[in-house]
Coordinates of C-alpha atoms in Angstrom, one line a residue:
M1130 CA 15.0 -19.4 -18.7
V1131 CA 14.2 -15.8 -19.3
R1132 CA 10.7 -14.7 -20.2
F1133 CA 9.3 -11.3 -21.0
S1134 CA 5.6 -10.8 -21.4
Q1135 CA 4.3 -7.4 -22.7
V1136 CA 7.1 -5.6 -20.9
G1137 CA 7.5 -1.9 -21.0
L1138 CA 9.8 0.6 -19.3
R1139 CA 9.3 4.3 -18.9
Y1140 CA 11.8 6.9 -17.8
P1141 CA 11.2 10.6 -16.8
D1142 CA 12.0 12.9 -19.7
P1143 CA 12.9 16.5 -18.7
T1144 CA 12.2 17.7 -22.2
R1145 CA 8.6 16.8 -21.8
G1146 CA 7.9 18.8 -18.6
A1147 CA 7.7 17.9 -15.0
A1148 CA 5.5 14.9 -15.5
G1149 CA 6.8 13.9 -18.9
E1150 CA 8.0 10.3 -19.5
R1151 CA 9.3 8.4 -22.5
D1152 CA 9.2 4.8 -23.3
T1153 CA 12.6 3.1 -23.3
L1154 CA 11.2 -0.4 -23.9
R1155 CA 7.7 -1.1 -25.4
D1156 CA 5.7 -4.3 -25.4
L1157 CA 8.6 -6.8 -25.4
S1158 CA 7.5 -10.5 -25.4
F1159 CA 10.0 -13.3 -25.9
T1160 CA 11.3 -16.5 -24.2
L1161 CA 15.0 -17.5 -24.0
P1162 CA 15.2 -21.2 -23.0
Q1163 CA 17.8 -22.3 -20.5
G1164 CA 21.0 -23.0 -22.3
S1165 CA 20.4 -20.7 -25.2
F1166 CA 22.9 -18.1 -26.6
T1167 CA 21.5 -14.8 -27.8
W1168 CA 23.1 -11.9 -29.5
L1169 CA 21.4 -8.6 -28.8
T1170 CA 21.8 -6.0 -31.6
G1171 CA 20.6 -2.6 -32.4
P1172 CA 21.7 1.1 -32.6
S1173 CA 22.8 3.1 -29.6
G1174 CA 19.8 4.2 -27.6
A1175 CA 17.6 1.2 -28.7
G1176 CA 17.2 0.0 -25.2
K1177 CA 19.7 -2.9 -25.1
T1178 CA 21.4 -1.9 -21.8
S1179 CA 18.0 -1.4 -20.1
L1180 CA 16.9 -4.8 -21.3
L1181 CA 20.0 -6.5 -19.9
R1182 CA 19.6 -4.6 -16.6
M1183 CA 16.1 -6.1 -16.3
M1184 CA 17.6 -9.6 -16.8
Q1185 CA 20.1 -8.8 -14.1
L1186 CA 17.3 -7.7 -11.8
A1187 CA 18.7 -4.1 -11.5
L1188 CA 15.5 -2.6 -13.1
R1189 CA 11.9 -3.5 -12.7
P1190 CA 9.5 -3.0 -15.6
T1191 CA 6.9 -0.3 -15.6
R1192 CA 4.4 -2.8 -16.9
G1193 CA 4.3 -6.4 -17.9
E1194 CA 6.0 -9.5 -16.4
V1195 CA 9.6 -10.5 -16.3
E1196 CA 10.6 -14.1 -15.3
V1197 CA 14.3 -14.9 -14.7
L1198 CA 15.5 -18.4 -13.9
G1199 CA 12.0 -19.5 -13.2
V1200 CA 11.2 -16.7 -10.8
P1201 CA 8.5 -14.1 -11.8
L1202 CA 9.7 -10.8 -10.5
S1203 CA 6.3 -9.5 -9.7
R1204 CA 6.0 -12.3 -7.0
A1205 CA 9.6 -12.3 -5.8
K1206 CA 10.2 -11.2 -2.3
R1207 CA 12.8 -8.5 -1.8
A1208 CA 14.7 -10.8 0.6
D1209 CA 15.0 -13.4 -2.1
L1210 CA 16.6 -11.2 -4.8
P1211 CA 20.2 -11.3 -3.5
K1212 CA 20.2 -15.1 -3.7
L1213 CA 18.8 -15.0 -7.2
R1214 CA 21.3 -12.4 -8.3
R1215 CA 24.1 -14.7 -7.2
R1216 CA 23.1 -17.0 -10.1
I1217 CA 23.4 -14.1 -12.6
G1218 CA 26.7 -12.8 -14.0
A1219 CA 26.8 -9.4 -15.6
V1220 CA 29.4 -7.4 -17.5
F1221 CA 28.6 -3.8 -18.3
Q1222 CA 30.5 -0.9 -20.0
E1223 CA 31.1 0.6 -16.6
F1224 CA 33.2 -2.0 -14.8
R1225 CA 32.2 -1.2 -11.2
L1226 CA 35.4 -2.5 -9.7
L1227 CA 35.9 -1.6 -6.0
P1228 CA 38.8 0.9 -6.1
Y1229 CA 40.3 -0.2 -2.8
L1230 CA 40.4 -3.9 -3.7
T1231 CA 43.1 -5.6 -5.8
A1232 CA 42.3 -7.3 -9.1
F1233 CA 42.4 -10.6 -7.2
D1234 CA 40.1 -9.5 -4.5
N1235 CA 37.6 -7.9 -6.9
V1236 CA 37.3 -11.3 -8.7
A1237 CA 37.2 -13.2 -5.4
L1238 CA 34.5 -11.0 -3.9
P1239 CA 31.4 -12.8 -5.2
L1240 CA 32.8 -16.2 -4.1
R1241 CA 33.5 -14.8 -0.6
L1242 CA 30.0 -13.3 -0.4
A1243 CA 28.6 -16.8 -1.4
G1244 CA 30.5 -18.3 1.5
R1245 CA 33.3 -20.1 -0.4
A1246 CA 36.2 -21.1 1.8
E1247 CA 39.4 -19.1 1.2
A1248 CA 41.5 -22.1 0.5
S1249 CA 39.0 -23.3 -2.1
L1250 CA 38.5 -20.1 -4.0
R1251 CA 42.1 -18.9 -4.3
P1252 CA 43.2 -21.4 -7.0
D1253 CA 40.0 -20.7 -8.9
V1254 CA 40.5 -16.9 -8.9
A1255 CA 44.2 -17.2 -9.8
E1256 CA 43.3 -19.6 -12.7
M1257 CA 40.6 -17.2 -14.0
L1258 CA 42.9 -14.2 -13.9
R1259 CA 45.6 -16.2 -15.7
W1260 CA 43.2 -17.2 -18.4
V1261 CA 42.1 -13.6 -19.1
G1262 CA 45.7 -12.6 -19.4
L1263 CA 46.3 -10.9 -16.0
E1264 CA 48.8 -13.3 -14.5
G1265 CA 51.2 -11.1 -12.5
R1266 CA 48.7 -8.3 -12.1
E1267 CA 46.7 -9.9 -9.2
E1268 CA 47.8 -7.3 -6.6
A1269 CA 47.2 -4.3 -8.8
L1270 CA 44.5 -1.8 -7.8
P1271 CA 41.9 -0.7 -10.5
Q1272 CA 43.6 2.7 -10.9
Q1273 CA 46.8 0.9 -11.8
L1274 CA 45.2 -1.0 -14.6
S1275 CA 44.4 0.0 -18.2
G1276 CA 40.9 0.2 -19.4
G1277 CA 41.3 -3.2 -21.2
E1278 CA 42.7 -4.8 -18.0
Q1279 CA 39.9 -3.4 -15.9
Q1280 CA 37.4 -4.9 -18.4
R1281 CA 39.1 -8.3 -18.1
V1282 CA 38.9 -8.1 -14.3
A1283 CA 35.1 -7.4 -14.6
I1284 CA 34.7 -10.4 -17.0
A1285 CA 36.6 -12.7 -14.7
R1286 CA 34.5 -11.6 -11.7
A1287 CA 31.2 -12.2 -13.7
V1288 CA 32.1 -15.7 -14.7
V1289 CA 34.1 -17.1 -11.8
T1290 CA 30.9 -18.1 -9.9
R1291 CA 29.7 -20.1 -12.9
P1292 CA 26.3 -18.3 -13.2
A1293 CA 23.2 -19.9 -14.7
L1294 CA 22.6 -16.6 -16.6
L1295 CA 25.3 -14.3 -18.0
V1296 CA 24.4 -10.9 -19.5
A1297 CA 27.2 -8.9 -21.2
D1298 CA 26.9 -5.4 -22.7
E1299 CA 29.6 -4.8 -25.3
P1300 CA 32.1 -7.0 -23.4
T1301 CA 34.9 -6.7 -26.0
G1302 CA 34.7 -2.9 -26.3
N1303 CA 38.2 -2.4 -24.7
L1304 CA 39.8 -5.7 -25.8
D1305 CA 42.1 -6.4 -28.7
A1306 CA 41.3 -9.1 -31.3
V1307 CA 43.1 -11.9 -29.5
Q1308 CA 41.5 -11.2 -26.1
A1309 CA 38.1 -10.8 -27.8
R1310 CA 38.4 -14.3 -29.3
R1311 CA 39.5 -15.7 -26.0
L1312 CA 36.4 -14.2 -24.4
I1313 CA 34.1 -15.8 -27.0
L1314 CA 35.8 -19.2 -26.3
L1315 CA 34.9 -18.7 -22.6
L1316 CA 31.3 -17.7 -23.3
A1317 CA 30.9 -20.6 -25.7
E1318 CA 32.1 -23.1 -23.2
M1319 CA 29.9 -21.7 -20.4
N1320 CA 26.9 -22.0 -22.8
R1321 CA 27.9 -25.6 -23.8
L1322 CA 27.8 -26.5 -20.1
G1323 CA 24.3 -25.2 -19.7
A1324 CA 24.4 -21.4 -19.0
T1325 CA 22.1 -19.0 -20.7
V1326 CA 24.2 -16.3 -22.4
V1327 CA 22.9 -12.9 -23.7
V1328 CA 25.5 -10.6 -25.3
A1329 CA 24.8 -7.1 -26.6
T1330 CA 27.2 -6.1 -29.4
H1331 CA 27.6 -4.1 -32.6
S1332 CA 30.3 -6.5 -33.9
Q1333 CA 29.4 -8.7 -36.8
E1334 CA 32.7 -10.6 -36.2
L1335 CA 31.6 -11.7 -32.8
I1336 CA 28.3 -12.9 -34.1
A1337 CA 30.1 -14.9 -36.7
Q1338 CA 32.2 -16.7 -34.1
H1339 CA 29.4 -18.5 -32.3
P1340 CA 25.9 -19.5 -33.5
G1341 CA 22.9 -18.2 -31.6
H1342 CA 19.7 -16.3 -31.8
V1343 CA 19.8 -12.7 -32.9
M1344 CA 17.4 -10.2 -31.3
H1345 CA 17.4 -6.8 -32.9
L1346 CA 16.0 -3.8 -31.1
E1347 CA 14.9 -0.5 -32.6
A1348 CA 13.5 2.3 -30.5
G1349 CA 12.7 0.0 -27.6
Q1350 CA 10.9 -2.7 -29.7
I1351 CA 12.0 -6.0 -31.2
T1352 CA 12.1 -5.6 -34.9
A1353 CA 13.8 -8.9 -35.8
L1354 CA 14.2 -12.2 -34.0
T1355 CA 16.0 -15.0 -35.8
P1356 CA 15.6 -18.7 -34.8
W1357 CA 18.9 -20.3 -34.1
P1358 CA 20.8 -21.9 -35.9
Y1359 CA 20.0 -19.8 -39.0
A1360 CA 22.3 -17.0 -39.9
P1361 CA 20.9 -13.5 -39.2
P1362 CA 19.0 -12.0 -42.2
E1363 CA 20.7 -9.3 -44.4
E1364 CA 18.8 -6.5 -42.7
I1365 CA 20.5 -7.3 -39.4
L1366 CA 24.0 -8.1 -40.9
P1367 CA 24.3 -6.2 -44.2
E1368 CA 27.9 -7.3 -44.7
P1369 CA 29.0 -10.9 -45.3
A1370 CA 30.1 -12.4 -42.0
P1371 CA 33.8 -13.1 -41.9
E1372 CA 34.9 -16.7 -41.5
A1373 CA 34.7 -17.8 -37.9
W1374 CA 38.0 -18.1 -36.1
A1375 CA 40.1 -16.7 -38.9
T1376 CA 43.4 -15.3 -37.6
P1377 CA 44.6 -12.0 -39.1
P1378 CA 48.0 -12.5 -40.8
D1379 CA 49.8 -10.2 -38.4
E1380 CA 48.7 -12.1 -35.3
P1381 CA 50.2 -15.4 -34.1
A1382 CA 47.9 -18.3 -34.8
D1383 CA 48.0 -19.7 -31.3
E1384 CA 47.8 -16.7 -29.0
S1385 CA 44.0 -16.8 -28.6
A1386 CA 43.8 -20.6 -28.1
A1387 CA 45.0 -20.9 -24.5
P1388 CA 43.4 -23.8 -22.6
L1389 CA 40.2 -22.9 -20.9
P1390 CA 40.3 -22.3 -17.1
Q1391 CA 40.9 -25.4 -15.1
G1392 CA 40.5 -26.3 -11.5
F1393 CA 36.9 -25.3 -10.8
S1394 CA 34.8 -27.5 -8.6
L1395 CA 31.4 -26.0 -9.0
D1396 CA 29.2 -28.0 -11.4
L1397 CA 27.3 -25.9 -13.9
S1398 CA 25.5 -28.8 -15.6
A1399 CA 21.9 -27.9 -16.5
P1400 CA 18.9 -29.5 -18.2
E1401 CA 18.9 -29.5 -22.0
P1402 CA 17.3 -26.3 -23.5
E1403 CA 13.6 -26.4 -23.9
A1404 CA 12.0 -26.8 -27.3
G1405 CA 11.1 -23.6 -29.1
W1406 CA 14.2 -22.2 -30.8
V1407 CA 16.0 -25.2 -32.3
E1408 CA 14.4 -26.6 -35.4
E1409 CA 14.9 -30.3 -36.1
V1410 CA 16.9 -31.1 -39.2
P1411 CA 15.6 -34.1 -41.2
P1412 CA 18.1 -37.0 -41.3
D1413 CA 18.5 -36.8 -45.1
E1414 CA 19.6 -33.2 -44.9
E1415 CA 22.2 -33.5 -42.1
E1416 CA 25.0 -34.7 -44.5
E1417 CA 24.4 -31.7 -46.8
Q1418 CA 25.3 -29.1 -44.2
E1419 CA 28.8 -27.8 -43.7
P1420 CA 30.5 -28.6 -40.5
L1421 CA 31.5 -26.0 -38.0
P1422 CA 34.9 -24.4 -38.6
P1423 CA 37.6 -26.2 -36.5
M1424 CA 38.3 -24.7 -33.1
P1425 CA 41.8 -23.6 -32.4
E1426 CA 43.9 -26.2 -30.6
P1427 CA 45.3 -25.3 -27.2
P1428 CA 49.0 -24.3 -27.6
R1429 CA 50.3 -25.4 -24.3
S1430 CA 50.0 -29.2 -24.0
P1431 CA 47.9 -31.9 -25.5
A1432 CA 47.4 -33.4 -22.1
R1433 CA 43.8 -33.8 -20.9
P1434 CA 42.5 -31.4 -18.3
A1435 CA 42.8 -32.3 -14.6
A1436 CA 40.1 -34.6 -13.3
R1437 CA 38.5 -31.9 -11.2
S1438 CA 38.1 -29.4 -14.0
I1439 CA 34.7 -28.5 -15.3
W1440 CA 36.2 -26.7 -18.3
P1441 CA 37.2 -29.4 -20.8
S1442 CA 39.2 -28.0 -23.6
I1443 CA 37.2 -26.9 -26.7
R1444 CA 37.6 -29.5 -29.5
P1445 CA 36.2 -29.5 -33.0
G1446 CA 32.5 -30.5 -32.8
S1447 CA 32.2 -29.8 -29.1
H1448 CA 29.6 -27.1 -29.6
R1449 CA 26.0 -28.2 -29.0
G1450 CA 23.6 -27.6 -31.9
P1451 CA 23.4 -27.9 -35.6
P1452 CA 26.3 -26.7 -37.8
H1453 CA 26.7 -23.0 -38.4
G1454 CA 26.8 -22.2 -42.0

């Protein structure tokens, strides 16, 4: 769970003199239940990145209280923060890959820091790199990778530990349409297994591909907050959302539907989300709602995933929550 109570953040502002400051975030109050999926929208400079960095424990508020995964930061001991951060995955626009480590070692780093045995982590890291399309690039250094490849390494590193909270700032900025859809499949499956996911984006297409709350920021304040599963109001998405999972005519229909990563042994199961966001649908209205668009079928093999996998293939109807209209 993530809870903000009257949170504000101020930065020094050179344009206002030596003691001048400006408010980046102002009086934010909201609760994201465990297992929720939230799209964070707003113009550049609205405070989205600062908000995500607070959730990642990289920034402390100037005022107010932030609670992350049940821990109020005002009462958290400095020695406890590294352990708490290991339960949080983060993808930002600056990838922060270690330049002297290969793609494989960058992804393996958080597992090694957590004490995972080398024999146990190697197949997990290899599978994750394969799934993000970097099979054969495991030994490449960051400077030998393109911007899109570096972003995929950063994404793999963020999710390989199966975090309880994942925050992502424009995670598809350097990805093509196929890789962007594969990423949404991965985030959706993590969320289905219990992770809280918060994604900052300007892309209406991404928001159309997975139902969730939409939190809209303007000048450091929340100006709209939609209750899932309802579609965002017109003032947030002025254009009609495209049909989810539609494949452009010039792209193969099955390229984005590779099986989700298999072979992971860490259990990410979590309690059901708390009440507060999801509105109950009366039984007599359930039949009137349209079903979710079908998910793409894995192209490789219809065989069931290995028994030790915690990443069951996405199937139609596997998403938790009411249909997304």
